C-alpha cells in the first residue's frame, strides 16, 4: 500500500470530550473500523466501546453532564421514501443510549432523545444537570430557527423562533440561563447574543452589529462552570480580531481581558472557573496559554510548532490537546506528559513540512503554505489546493490530501485568500458583494509568484478544492481559463442561483449576507459570482465529484453545470456518490483521491 493511502487508512482519534460531573467518562470519534464513528471510553477501566455503527458513519455526539448517557445526531431523514435514509443530508433527530451500552443484545435503533421533535437541521444542544432542562436548537427551511426546552418526559416547549439563523450557545451550570446566538439583524456573518430563561423571557442582550459603521460579531464561548455564576465567556471583534471577554449577564458588567497576543484568540474555562485556557491562532499556526483571573497573568503552555486543533482543561489542571503539523500526524497529548489516547494500528506515514510564503496582492499581503517533494527543484507540476469555508484557513496541520499530491511529485500551494480567518476581521469580511472574484484575485497573485519564482511549471498547474474551494475551482476555470491546465472540484457550488434555492436555510442567509440579497433582488451579483456564467469559457479538463444527498452544495445545481460542459463536448468527468457534503467512509475517500490523482496525471502535459 502506498504511503498516501496509508495516511487515509491510519486509525485516528479526535480530542476526547468528557462528562462535566464524571470526568473519567469520555466520548471520541475514530475511523478505526473504516468509518468515522463515536466511541465511549471509561478511563477508570480503560474500556473503549463503539457507540454508533451506521453505513455512512457518525461524528456528532454529546455526553450528559453525569456521564450516564450519550446523545448522538442521526441524519438521513429528509428522504421522502420510507426506510430509505439519505445519509449525509444533515437533517435528522437526536438519539441516545446508556454510556455503558445495553445489557444483552443491542437494540436495532437507539431511542429518540426528544420524541416530540420532528427531524431538522441541528442548531446547538445543551444538556442540564439532574432534572434540569435540555435545550435543543433546530432549523428547517419552512420554520426558520427554533429553540425548544425539554424537562423529563414533558413535551418540548418552544422558547425562541425567528426566520433568520440562530442557535443554542450554552446553558448555565445551574440550568437557569440559556445563551442564544442569533442573526435577527440579517447579517449571517456577525451574530448577536441574547440570554433567556428556560421559560423564554429575556435576561440580557449583547449586540455589536448596531450603532457603528461596521458590523462586528459575537460568539458564545461558555458560561462559568459554577452554580449561581452568571458570567458568560464571549468572543468579540471590537479590536479587529477575535478575542475573549467576560460578560456578567446579571449586572451587565463586561471585563475586557485585552490579551497581548497577535492574531485570533479563543478561550474556555478551567473546570473550577478560576482561569481560562486560551488557544491563540496566528499566521496558520496555534499555541496555548493559561490566563489567571486573580492575577491577570498570562502563562504560555508549551506545545511544538504546528497547530492545536482542539484543547480542554481537565479537573486536575492538566490540559489535553490535539496537535499536528504538516509533516507529523495528529496526536492527543497532555501537559502532564505523554499521549492521552493512542489509536490502534500503525501510525500514518509522515509528510514534508510547509514553507511560508508572503505575496503582495491587491488587498494586502497574502499568506500561502507551500509543500514540495523532498529535494525537488522547480519548475514542478503544481497543485493549488483551495480551502473551503470561506471563513476558514489552511494551517500548518497534517492533511492527507496535500501529502498525496506531494507523494506523486507535485508541489502544493495553499492560499489563505481574503475571506480566510486568522488574519483579522477586515481580511475575513473583505469578500462581500464580489464573492469568489476577490478570492481568485489573491489566488492569481500567488500563482504569478509560483511561476516567476521557478517553483511551478506554468503548463502543469492544477486548480482544486472542496466545498467553497470547489466553487472557487470552477469559477477560476471560467474566469481565468488560460491559467490552469486541469480543474478538480469536489462538492462545489456550480450554479449559484440554483444552489441558493436548493440549499439549507442557514446557507441561504449566508449568501444573502455575502451578496447583499436574494437572486431576485441582486441578479447581477449572483450572475457575476456563478461558475455557470463562465462555463463556456472553460478550456481545462474538469473533474467534478458530488454527494447526491448534499444539503450545502446540492446535486441539481452541479448537474446544471455538467450538462453545459457536455453540451459543448468539453473534456470532463463526473463522480456521484451516495453521501452528503463529503464522506465519512475511508474506502470512499481513498477512491475519490485515487480518481482525482488519475485524472490530473491523465490530462497534464508530460
Coordinates of C-alpha atoms in Angstrom, one line a residue:
X1 CA 0.0 0.0 0.0
X2 CA 1.5 3.4 -0.9
X3 CA 2.1 6.0 1.8
X4 CA -0.6 8.3 0.5
X5 CA -3.2 5.6 1.1
X6 CA -1.8 4.7 4.4
X7 CA -2.3 8.2 5.6
X8 CA -6.0 8.0 4.9
X9 CA -6.4 4.5 6.4
X10 CA -4.3 5.0 9.5
X11 CA -6.5 5.0 12.6
X12 CA -7.2 8.4 14.0
X13 CA -8.9 9.7 17.1
X14 CA -10.4 13.1 17.9
X15 CA -9.8 15.0 21.1
X16 CA -11.9 13.2 23.7
X17 CA -14.8 15.1 25.3
X18 CA -15.5 14.3 28.9
X19 CA -18.6 14.4 31.1
X20 CA -18.5 17.5 33.3
X21 CA -19.5 15.7 36.5
X22 CA -17.9 12.4 35.6
X23 CA -14.6 13.3 34.1
X24 CA -13.5 9.6 33.8
X25 CA -16.2 9.1 31.1
X26 CA -15.2 10.3 27.7
X27 CA -16.5 10.3 24.1
X28 CA -14.4 10.5 21.0
X29 CA -14.5 9.9 17.2
X30 CA -12.4 7.3 15.4
X31 CA -12.1 5.8 12.0
X32 CA -10.7 2.5 13.4
X33 CA -13.3 0.4 11.6
X34 CA -13.0 2.1 8.3
X35 CA -15.8 4.7 9.1
X36 CA -15.8 7.6 11.4
X37 CA -17.9 6.6 14.4
X38 CA -18.5 7.5 18.0
X39 CA -16.7 5.6 20.8
X40 CA -17.2 5.7 24.6
X41 CA -14.1 5.5 26.8
X42 CA -14.2 4.6 30.5
X43 CA -10.8 6.0 31.8
X44 CA -11.1 4.1 35.1
X45 CA -11.2 0.7 33.5
X46 CA -9.6 1.6 30.1
X47 CA -12.6 0.0 28.3
X48 CA -13.5 1.5 24.9
X49 CA -16.7 0.7 23.2
X50 CA -18.1 1.6 19.8
X51 CA -21.3 3.6 20.3
X52 CA -22.6 4.1 16.7
X53 CA -22.5 1.9 13.6
X54 CA -24.2 3.4 10.5
X55 CA -23.4 2.7 6.9
X56 CA -22.1 6.3 6.3
X57 CA -20.6 7.0 9.7
X58 CA -21.4 9.3 12.7
X59 CA -19.5 12.1 14.2
X60 CA -21.9 14.3 16.2
X61 CA -22.3 13.2 19.8
X62 CA -22.6 14.7 23.3
X63 CA -22.2 13.2 26.8
X64 CA -24.7 14.2 29.5
X65 CA -23.1 16.0 32.5
X66 CA -23.4 12.9 34.7
X67 CA -21.8 10.7 32.1
X68 CA -24.8 8.3 32.1
X69 CA -26.0 8.8 28.6
X70 CA -24.7 9.6 25.1
X71 CA -26.7 11.7 22.7
X72 CA -25.9 11.4 19.0
X73 CA -27.3 13.0 15.9
X74 CA -28.9 10.7 13.4
X75 CA -29.2 12.4 10.0
X76 CA -30.6 11.0 6.8
X77 CA -34.2 11.8 7.5
X78 CA -35.0 14.1 4.5
X79 CA -35.8 11.3 2.1
X80 CA -39.5 11.1 1.1
X81 CA -39.2 7.3 0.6
X82 CA -39.8 5.4 3.9
X83 CA -36.9 3.2 5.1
X84 CA -34.5 4.8 2.6
X85 CA -32.2 7.1 4.6
X86 CA -30.4 9.9 2.8
X87 CA -27.3 9.7 4.8
X88 CA -25.2 12.9 4.9
X89 CA -28.1 15.3 4.4
X90 CA -27.6 16.7 7.9
X91 CA -31.4 16.5 8.5
X92 CA -32.4 14.3 11.4
X93 CA -33.0 13.8 15.1
X94 CA -31.1 13.3 18.3
X95 CA -30.9 9.7 19.7
X96 CA -29.5 8.4 23.0
X97 CA -28.1 5.3 24.6
X98 CA -26.6 4.5 28.0
X99 CA -22.8 5.2 28.4
X100 CA -22.2 1.6 29.3
X101 CA -24.3 0.3 26.4
X102 CA -27.3 -2.0 26.6
X103 CA -27.3 -5.3 28.6
X104 CA -27.5 -8.3 26.3
X105 CA -28.5 -7.7 22.7
X106 CA -28.2 -4.1 21.5
X107 CA -31.5 -2.6 20.2
X108 CA -31.7 -2.2 16.5
X109 CA -32.1 1.6 16.8
X110 CA -31.4 3.8 19.8
X111 CA -34.5 5.6 21.1
X112 CA -35.2 9.2 20.1
X113 CA -33.8 11.5 22.7
X114 CA -36.7 14.0 22.3
X115 CA -39.7 12.1 20.9
X116 CA -41.8 15.3 20.5
X117 CA -39.5 17.0 18.0
X118 CA -39.5 16.2 14.2
X119 CA -36.4 16.0 12.1
X120 CA -34.5 19.2 11.4
X121 CA -31.0 20.6 10.9
X122 CA -29.2 20.8 14.3
X123 CA -28.6 24.3 15.7
X124 CA -27.0 23.6 19.1
X125 CA -27.7 21.3 22.0
X126 CA -27.2 21.9 25.8
X127 CA -28.0 19.3 28.4
X128 CA -28.7 20.3 32.0
X129 CA -27.8 18.5 35.2
X130 CA -30.1 16.2 37.1
X131 CA -33.7 17.2 36.3
X132 CA -32.5 20.4 34.7
X133 CA -33.6 21.4 31.2
X134 CA -32.3 20.1 27.9
X135 CA -32.1 22.9 25.2
X136 CA -32.4 21.9 21.6
X137 CA -31.7 24.2 18.7
X138 CA -33.3 23.4 15.4
X139 CA -33.5 24.8 11.8
X140 CA -35.9 24.0 9.0
X141 CA -36.4 25.5 5.6
X142 CA -40.1 26.2 6.4
X143 CA -39.9 27.3 10.1
X144 CA -36.6 29.1 10.3
X145 CA -34.7 28.7 13.6
X146 CA -36.3 27.5 16.8
X147 CA -35.2 26.6 20.3
X148 CA -37.0 24.1 22.5
X149 CA -36.7 23.3 26.2
X150 CA -37.4 19.8 27.4
X151 CA -37.8 18.7 31.0
X152 CA -38.0 15.0 31.7
X153 CA -40.8 13.3 29.8
X154 CA -42.8 16.5 29.3
X155 CA -43.5 17.7 25.8
X156 CA -40.9 20.1 24.3
X157 CA -41.7 23.8 24.8
X158 CA -40.7 26.3 22.1
X159 CA -39.0 29.3 23.7
X160 CA -37.5 31.0 20.6
X161 CA -38.3 31.4 16.9
X162 CA -37.0 33.6 14.2
X163 CA -36.8 33.5 10.4
X164 CA -33.1 34.3 10.4
X165 CA -30.3 31.9 11.7
X166 CA -30.0 31.3 15.4
X167 CA -28.7 28.5 17.7
X168 CA -28.1 27.4 21.2
X169 CA -24.8 28.8 22.6
X170 CA -24.7 27.3 26.1
X171 CA -26.7 26.5 29.3
X172 CA -25.6 27.9 32.6
X173 CA -24.2 25.5 35.2
X174 CA -27.4 25.5 37.3
X175 CA -29.7 25.4 34.2
X176 CA -31.3 28.8 34.9
X177 CA -29.9 30.7 31.8
X178 CA -29.7 30.0 28.1
X179 CA -27.3 31.8 25.8
X180 CA -28.6 32.2 22.2
X181 CA -26.5 33.3 19.2
X182 CA -28.8 35.0 16.6
X183 CA -28.7 37.0 13.4
X184 CA -32.1 38.6 13.6
X185 CA -30.5 41.8 12.1
X186 CA -29.9 39.9 8.9
X187 CA -26.1 39.6 8.8
X188 CA -25.3 35.9 8.9
X189 CA -21.6 36.6 9.3
X190 CA -21.9 38.5 12.6
X191 CA -24.1 37.1 15.4
X192 CA -25.6 39.0 18.4
X193 CA -26.3 37.4 21.8
X194 CA -29.4 37.0 23.9
X195 CA -29.7 35.4 27.3
X196 CA -33.1 33.9 28.1
X197 CA -34.6 31.9 31.0
X198 CA -35.9 28.4 30.3
X199 CA -39.4 30.0 30.0
X200 CA -38.2 32.2 27.1
X201 CA -38.1 35.5 29.0
X202 CA -35.2 37.7 28.1
X203 CA -32.5 38.4 30.8
X204 CA -29.9 40.3 28.8
X205 CA -28.8 41.4 25.2
X206 CA -25.4 42.0 23.7
X207 CA -25.3 43.3 20.1
X208 CA -22.2 44.7 18.4
X209 CA -23.9 44.8 15.0
X210 CA -25.6 48.1 15.5
X211 CA -24.5 51.7 16.3
X212 CA -21.4 51.6 14.2
X213 CA -20.2 51.9 10.7
X214 CA -19.1 48.2 10.6
X215 CA -20.8 45.0 11.7
X216 CA -19.0 43.2 14.5
X217 CA -19.6 39.6 15.5
X218 CA -20.1 37.9 18.9
X219 CA -19.9 34.3 19.8
X220 CA -20.7 32.2 23.0
X221 CA -17.7 30.5 24.5
X222 CA -19.4 29.2 27.6
X223 CA -20.9 30.0 31.0
X224 CA -18.7 29.9 34.1
X225 CA -18.7 26.3 35.4
X226 CA -20.1 27.2 38.8
X227 CA -23.7 27.2 40.2
X228 CA -25.1 30.7 40.5
X229 CA -22.3 32.2 38.5
X230 CA -23.8 34.4 35.8
X231 CA -20.5 35.2 33.9
X232 CA -20.5 34.3 30.3
X233 CA -17.3 34.0 28.3
X234 CA -17.8 35.8 25.0
X235 CA -15.8 36.1 21.8
X236 CA -15.8 39.6 20.2
X237 CA -14.3 41.5 17.3
X238 CA -14.1 45.0 18.8
X239 CA -10.4 45.4 18.0
X240 CA -10.5 43.9 14.6
X241 CA -9.9 40.3 15.5
X242 CA -11.5 37.5 17.6
X243 CA -10.7 37.7 21.3
X244 CA -12.4 36.8 24.6
X245 CA -14.1 38.9 27.3
X246 CA -16.3 38.1 30.3
X247 CA -19.8 39.4 30.4
X248 CA -21.8 39.2 33.6
X249 CA -25.3 38.8 32.2
X250 CA -26.9 39.7 35.6
X251 CA -25.1 43.0 36.2
X252 CA -24.2 43.8 32.7
X253 CA -20.5 44.3 33.6
X254 CA -18.0 43.5 30.8
X255 CA -14.4 42.5 31.7
X256 CA -12.1 43.2 28.8
X257 CA -9.2 40.8 29.0
X258 CA -7.1 42.6 26.3
X259 CA -4.7 39.7 25.9
X260 CA -1.4 40.9 24.3
X261 CA -1.3 38.3 21.5
X262 CA -1.4 38.8 17.8
X263 CA -4.0 37.0 15.6
X264 CA -7.2 35.4 16.8
X265 CA -7.7 34.3 20.4
X266 CA -10.3 31.9 21.7
X267 CA -10.7 30.5 25.2
X268 CA -12.6 28.1 27.5
X269 CA -13.0 27.9 31.3
X270 CA -10.9 25.8 33.5
X271 CA -13.2 23.4 35.4
X272 CA -13.1 25.5 38.6
X273 CA -13.7 28.8 36.9
X274 CA -10.5 30.3 38.2
X275 CA -8.7 30.6 34.9
X276 CA -9.1 30.4 31.1
X277 CA -7.4 28.0 28.7
X278 CA -6.5 30.3 25.7
X279 CA -5.9 28.9 22.2
X280 CA -4.1 31.5 20.1
X281 CA -4.1 31.3 16.2
X282 CA -1.7 33.4 14.2
X283 CA -0.4 33.1 10.7
X284 CA -1.5 29.5 10.2
X285 CA -0.2 28.1 13.5
X286 CA -1.5 28.0 17.0
X287 CA -0.4 27.7 20.6
X288 CA -1.9 27.6 24.1
X289 CA -1.8 29.9 27.2
X290 CA -3.3 30.0 30.7
X291 CA -5.0 33.2 31.9
X292 CA -5.4 33.6 35.7
X293 CA -8.4 35.7 36.8
X294 CA -6.9 36.7 40.2
X295 CA -3.5 37.9 39.0
X296 CA -4.4 38.7 35.4
X297 CA -1.3 36.9 34.3
X298 CA -0.9 35.0 31.0
X299 CA 1.3 32.0 31.1
X300 CA 2.4 30.1 28.0
X301 CA 1.7 26.3 27.8
X302 CA 4.4 24.7 25.8
X303 CA 3.5 23.0 22.5
X304 CA 5.6 22.0 19.5
X305 CA 5.4 24.3 16.4
X306 CA 2.3 23.4 14.4
X307 CA -1.4 23.6 15.1
X308 CA -3.6 22.8 18.1
X309 CA -7.0 21.8 16.6
X310 CA -8.7 21.3 20.0
X311 CA -7.9 21.6 23.7
X312 CA -9.6 21.1 27.0
X313 CA -8.6 21.7 30.6
X314 CA -9.1 18.7 33.0
X315 CA -10.1 18.9 36.7
X316 CA -6.6 18.1 37.8
X317 CA -5.3 21.3 36.0
X318 CA -3.7 19.4 33.1
X319 CA -4.6 20.2 29.5
X320 CA -5.3 17.7 26.8
X321 CA -4.9 18.8 23.2
X322 CA -4.9 17.5 19.7
X323 CA -1.8 18.6 17.9
X324 CA -0.3 18.1 14.4
X325 CA 1.9 19.7 11.8
X326 CA 2.0 19.4 8.1
X327 CA 4.8 16.9 8.5
X328 CA 3.7 15.0 11.6
X329 CA 0.4 13.1 12.0
X330 CA -2.1 14.2 14.7
X331 CA -1.8 13.0 18.3
X332 CA -3.8 13.7 21.5
X333 CA -1.3 14.8 24.1
X334 CA -1.4 16.0 27.7
X335 CA 0.6 18.7 29.5
X336 CA 1.0 16.1 32.3
X337 CA 3.1 14.1 29.8
X338 CA 2.6 11.5 27.2
X339 CA 0.0 10.5 24.7
X340 CA -3.6 10.5 26.0
X341 CA -5.3 8.3 23.5
X342 CA -3.3 6.1 21.2
X343 CA -5.3 4.7 18.2
X344 CA -4.9 1.1 17.3
X345 CA -2.8 0.1 14.3
X346 CA 0.1 1.7 12.5
X347 CA 0.6 5.4 12.6
X348 CA 0.2 7.5 9.4
X349 CA 3.4 8.0 7.5
X350 CA 5.0 11.4 7.9
X351 CA 5.0 14.0 5.1
X352 CA 7.1 17.1 4.4
X353 CA 6.9 20.4 6.3
X354 CA 5.3 23.5 4.9
X355 CA 7.2 26.7 3.9
X356 CA 5.6 30.1 4.5
X357 CA 5.3 32.4 1.5
X358 CA 4.0 36.0 1.6
X359 CA 2.9 37.6 -1.6
X360 CA 1.8 41.2 -2.2
X361 CA -1.8 41.1 -3.5
X362 CA -4.5 43.6 -4.5
X363 CA -5.9 43.6 -0.9
X364 CA -2.7 43.3 1.1
X365 CA -0.1 40.6 1.8
X366 CA -1.3 37.1 1.2
X367 CA -0.1 34.2 3.2
X368 CA 0.4 30.9 1.4
X369 CA 1.7 27.5 2.6
X370 CA 3.9 25.5 0.2
X371 CA 4.9 21.8 0.2
X372 CA 7.1 20.1 -2.3
X373 CA 8.8 16.7 -2.6
X374 CA 12.0 16.5 -0.5
X375 CA 15.0 17.6 -2.5
X376 CA 12.9 18.6 -5.6
X377 CA 13.7 21.7 -7.6
X378 CA 11.3 23.5 -9.9
X379 CA 9.6 24.1 -12.1
X380 CA 7.3 21.4 -10.8
X381 CA 3.8 20.3 -11.7
X382 CA 1.9 22.3 -9.0
X383 CA -1.5 21.9 -7.3
X384 CA -3.3 24.9 -5.9
X385 CA -5.4 23.3 -3.2
X386 CA -8.0 25.8 -2.2
X387 CA -9.7 25.6 1.2
X388 CA -13.4 25.7 1.9
X389 CA -15.4 27.9 4.2
X390 CA -14.8 30.5 3.0
X391 CA -14.4 31.6 6.6
X392 CA -11.7 29.1 7.4
X393 CA -8.0 28.9 6.7
X394 CA -5.3 26.4 5.9
X395 CA -2.8 25.8 8.6
X396 CA 0.4 24.0 9.5
X397 CA -1.6 20.9 10.3
X398 CA -1.5 17.3 9.0
X399 CA -3.6 16.8 5.9
X400 CA -3.6 13.6 3.9
X401 CA -4.8 15.2 0.7
X402 CA -2.0 17.6 0.1
X403 CA 0.5 14.9 1.2
X404 CA -0.9 12.6 -1.5
X405 CA -0.1 15.1 -4.2
X406 CA 3.4 15.6 -2.9
X407 CA 4.0 11.9 -2.9
X408 CA 3.2 11.9 -6.7
X409 CA 5.8 14.6 -7.4
X410 CA 3.6 17.7 -7.2
X411 CA 4.3 20.9 -5.3
X412 CA 1.2 22.0 -3.3
X413 CA 0.3 25.6 -2.7
X414 CA -2.5 26.5 -0.3
X415 CA -3.6 30.2 -0.2
X416 CA -5.3 31.9 2.7
X417 CA -7.1 34.3 0.4
X418 CA -9.3 37.3 1.6
X419 CA -12.2 35.7 3.3
X420 CA -10.0 33.4 5.4
X421 CA -10.0 33.5 9.1
X422 CA -6.9 34.1 11.3
X423 CA -5.7 37.4 9.7
X424 CA -8.1 39.9 11.2
X425 CA -11.8 40.8 10.7
X426 CA -11.2 43.1 7.7
X427 CA -9.4 40.2 5.8
X428 CA -12.3 37.9 6.6
X429 CA -15.1 40.3 5.7
X430 CA -13.4 41.6 2.5
X431 CA -15.2 39.3 0.1
X432 CA -18.7 40.7 0.4
X433 CA -20.5 41.7 -2.9
X434 CA -17.8 40.4 -5.3
X435 CA -17.9 36.9 -3.9
X436 CA -15.5 34.5 -5.5
X437 CA -13.9 37.1 -7.7
X438 CA -12.0 38.6 -4.8
X439 CA -10.6 35.3 -3.6
X440 CA -9.5 34.5 -7.1
X441 CA -7.6 37.8 -7.4
X442 CA -5.5 36.6 -4.4
X443 CA -5.0 33.1 -5.9
X444 CA -3.9 34.7 -9.1
X445 CA -1.3 36.8 -7.3
X446 CA 0.1 33.7 -5.6
X447 CA 0.0 31.8 -8.9
X448 CA 2.1 34.5 -10.5
X449 CA 4.6 34.3 -7.7
X450 CA 4.8 30.5 -8.0
X451 CA 5.6 30.7 -11.7
X452 CA 8.1 33.6 -11.6
X453 CA 9.9 32.1 -8.6
X454 CA 10.6 29.0 -10.5
X455 CA 8.5 26.7 -8.3
X456 CA 5.7 26.0 -10.7
X457 CA 5.6 24.8 -14.3
X458 CA 3.0 27.2 -15.9
X459 CA 1.8 24.5 -18.3
X460 CA 1.2 22.0 -15.5
X461 CA -1.0 23.9 -12.9
X462 CA -3.9 22.1 -11.2
X463 CA -6.7 24.1 -9.5
X464 CA -8.6 22.0 -7.0
X465 CA -10.6 22.3 -3.8
X466 CA -13.7 21.1 -2.0
X467 CA -16.9 22.9 -1.0
X468 CA -16.1 26.6 -1.2
X469 CA -12.7 25.5 -2.6
X470 CA -14.6 23.5 -5.3
X471 CA -16.7 26.6 -6.1
X472 CA -13.5 28.7 -6.5
X473 CA -12.1 26.0 -8.7
X474 CA -15.0 26.1 -11.2
X475 CA -15.2 29.9 -11.0
X476 CA -11.4 30.1 -11.6
X477 CA -11.5 27.8 -14.6
X478 CA -14.1 30.1 -16.2
X479 CA -12.7 33.5 -15.3
X480 CA -9.0 32.5 -15.6
X481 CA -9.2 30.0 -18.5
X482 CA -5.6 30.3 -19.6
X483 CA -4.2 30.0 -16.1
X484 CA -5.0 26.4 -15.4
X485 CA -4.2 23.1 -17.1
X486 CA -6.7 20.9 -15.1
X487 CA -9.5 21.6 -12.6
X488 CA -10.7 19.2 -9.9
X489 CA -13.8 20.3 -7.9
X490 CA -15.3 18.4 -5.0
X491 CA -18.8 19.1 -3.7
X492 CA -18.8 22.6 -5.4
X493 CA -21.2 25.4 -5.8
X494 CA -21.5 25.3 -9.6
X495 CA -24.7 27.2 -10.4
X496 CA -25.1 29.9 -7.7
X497 CA -28.8 30.7 -8.3
X498 CA -30.0 27.1 -8.3
X499 CA -27.7 26.4 -5.3
X500 CA -29.3 29.2 -3.4
X501 CA -32.8 27.9 -4.0
X502 CA -31.9 24.3 -3.1
X503 CA -29.6 24.7 -0.1
X504 CA -30.4 24.6 3.6
X505 CA -31.9 27.8 5.0
X506 CA -28.8 28.7 7.1
X507 CA -26.7 28.9 3.9
X508 CA -29.4 31.0 2.2
X509 CA -28.9 33.5 5.0
X510 CA -25.1 33.4 4.5
X511 CA -25.5 34.0 0.7
X512 CA -27.8 37.0 1.3
X513 CA -25.2 38.5 3.6
X514 CA -22.4 37.9 1.2
X515 CA -24.2 39.1 -1.9
X516 CA -26.5 41.7 -0.4
X517 CA -29.8 40.0 -1.2
X518 CA -31.5 37.1 -3.0
X519 CA -31.0 36.1 -6.7
X520 CA -34.2 38.0 -7.4
X521 CA -33.0 41.2 -5.6
X522 CA -29.4 41.3 -6.9
X523 CA -29.4 39.1 -10.0
X524 CA -26.3 40.8 -11.4
X525 CA -24.2 39.8 -8.3
X526 CA -25.3 36.2 -8.4
X527 CA -24.5 36.1 -12.1
X528 CA -21.1 37.6 -11.7
X529 CA -20.2 35.1 -8.9
X530 CA -21.7 32.0 -10.5
X531 CA -19.4 29.5 -12.2
X532 CA -22.3 28.7 -14.6
X533 CA -22.0 32.2 -16.1
X534 CA -18.5 31.4 -17.4
X535 CA -18.8 27.7 -18.1
X536 CA -18.5 28.1 -21.9
X537 CA -15.1 29.8 -21.4
X538 CA -13.6 26.8 -19.6
X539 CA -10.6 25.3 -21.5
X540 CA -9.1 22.9 -19.0
X541 CA -10.3 19.3 -18.5
X542 CA -12.7 19.3 -15.5
X543 CA -13.3 16.7 -12.9
X544 CA -16.3 17.1 -10.5
X545 CA -17.4 14.9 -7.6
X546 CA -20.6 15.4 -5.7
X547 CA -22.7 13.8 -3.0
X548 CA -26.3 13.1 -4.0
X549 CA -27.6 14.0 -0.5
X550 CA -25.6 17.2 -0.1
X551 CA -27.7 20.0 1.6
X552 CA -24.9 22.5 1.2
X553 CA -23.9 22.2 -2.4
X554 CA -27.0 20.3 -3.8
X555 CA -26.7 17.9 -6.7
X556 CA -29.2 19.7 -9.0
X557 CA -27.0 22.7 -9.5
X558 CA -24.0 20.5 -10.1
X559 CA -25.9 18.7 -12.8
X560 CA -26.8 22.0 -14.5
X561 CA -23.1 22.9 -14.8
X562 CA -22.1 19.4 -16.0
X563 CA -24.9 19.5 -18.6
X564 CA -23.4 22.7 -20.0
X565 CA -20.0 21.1 -20.3
X566 CA -21.5 18.1 -22.0
X567 CA -23.5 20.2 -24.4
X568 CA -20.2 21.5 -26.0
X569 CA -18.3 18.3 -25.6
X570 CA -15.9 19.8 -23.1
X571 CA -13.5 17.3 -21.6
X572 CA -14.9 16.4 -18.2
X573 CA -15.7 13.6 -15.8
X574 CA -18.3 13.4 -13.0
X575 CA -18.3 11.2 -10.0
X576 CA -21.5 11.0 -7.9
X577 CA -21.6 9.1 -4.6
X578 CA -24.3 8.3 -2.1
X579 CA -23.5 10.7 0.8
X580 CA -23.7 14.4 1.6
X581 CA -21.1 17.1 1.8
X582 CA -18.2 14.6 1.8
X583 CA -18.0 11.0 3.1
X584 CA -17.1 9.6 6.5
X585 CA -16.2 6.2 4.9
X586 CA -12.4 5.7 4.4
X587 CA -12.7 3.4 1.4
X588 CA -14.9 6.1 -0.3
X589 CA -12.4 8.8 0.5
X590 CA -9.5 6.8 -0.8
X591 CA -11.4 6.0 -4.0
X592 CA -12.1 9.7 -4.6
X593 CA -8.4 10.7 -4.1
X594 CA -7.3 8.0 -6.5
X595 CA -9.7 9.2 -9.1
X596 CA -8.5 12.8 -8.7
X597 CA -4.9 11.8 -9.0
X598 CA -5.5 9.7 -12.1
X599 CA -7.5 12.5 -13.7
X600 CA -4.7 15.0 -13.2
X601 CA -2.0 12.6 -14.3
X602 CA -4.0 11.6 -17.4
X603 CA -4.6 15.2 -18.6
X604 CA -1.5 17.1 -17.7
X605 CA 1.1 17.5 -20.4
X606 CA 4.3 15.5 -19.9

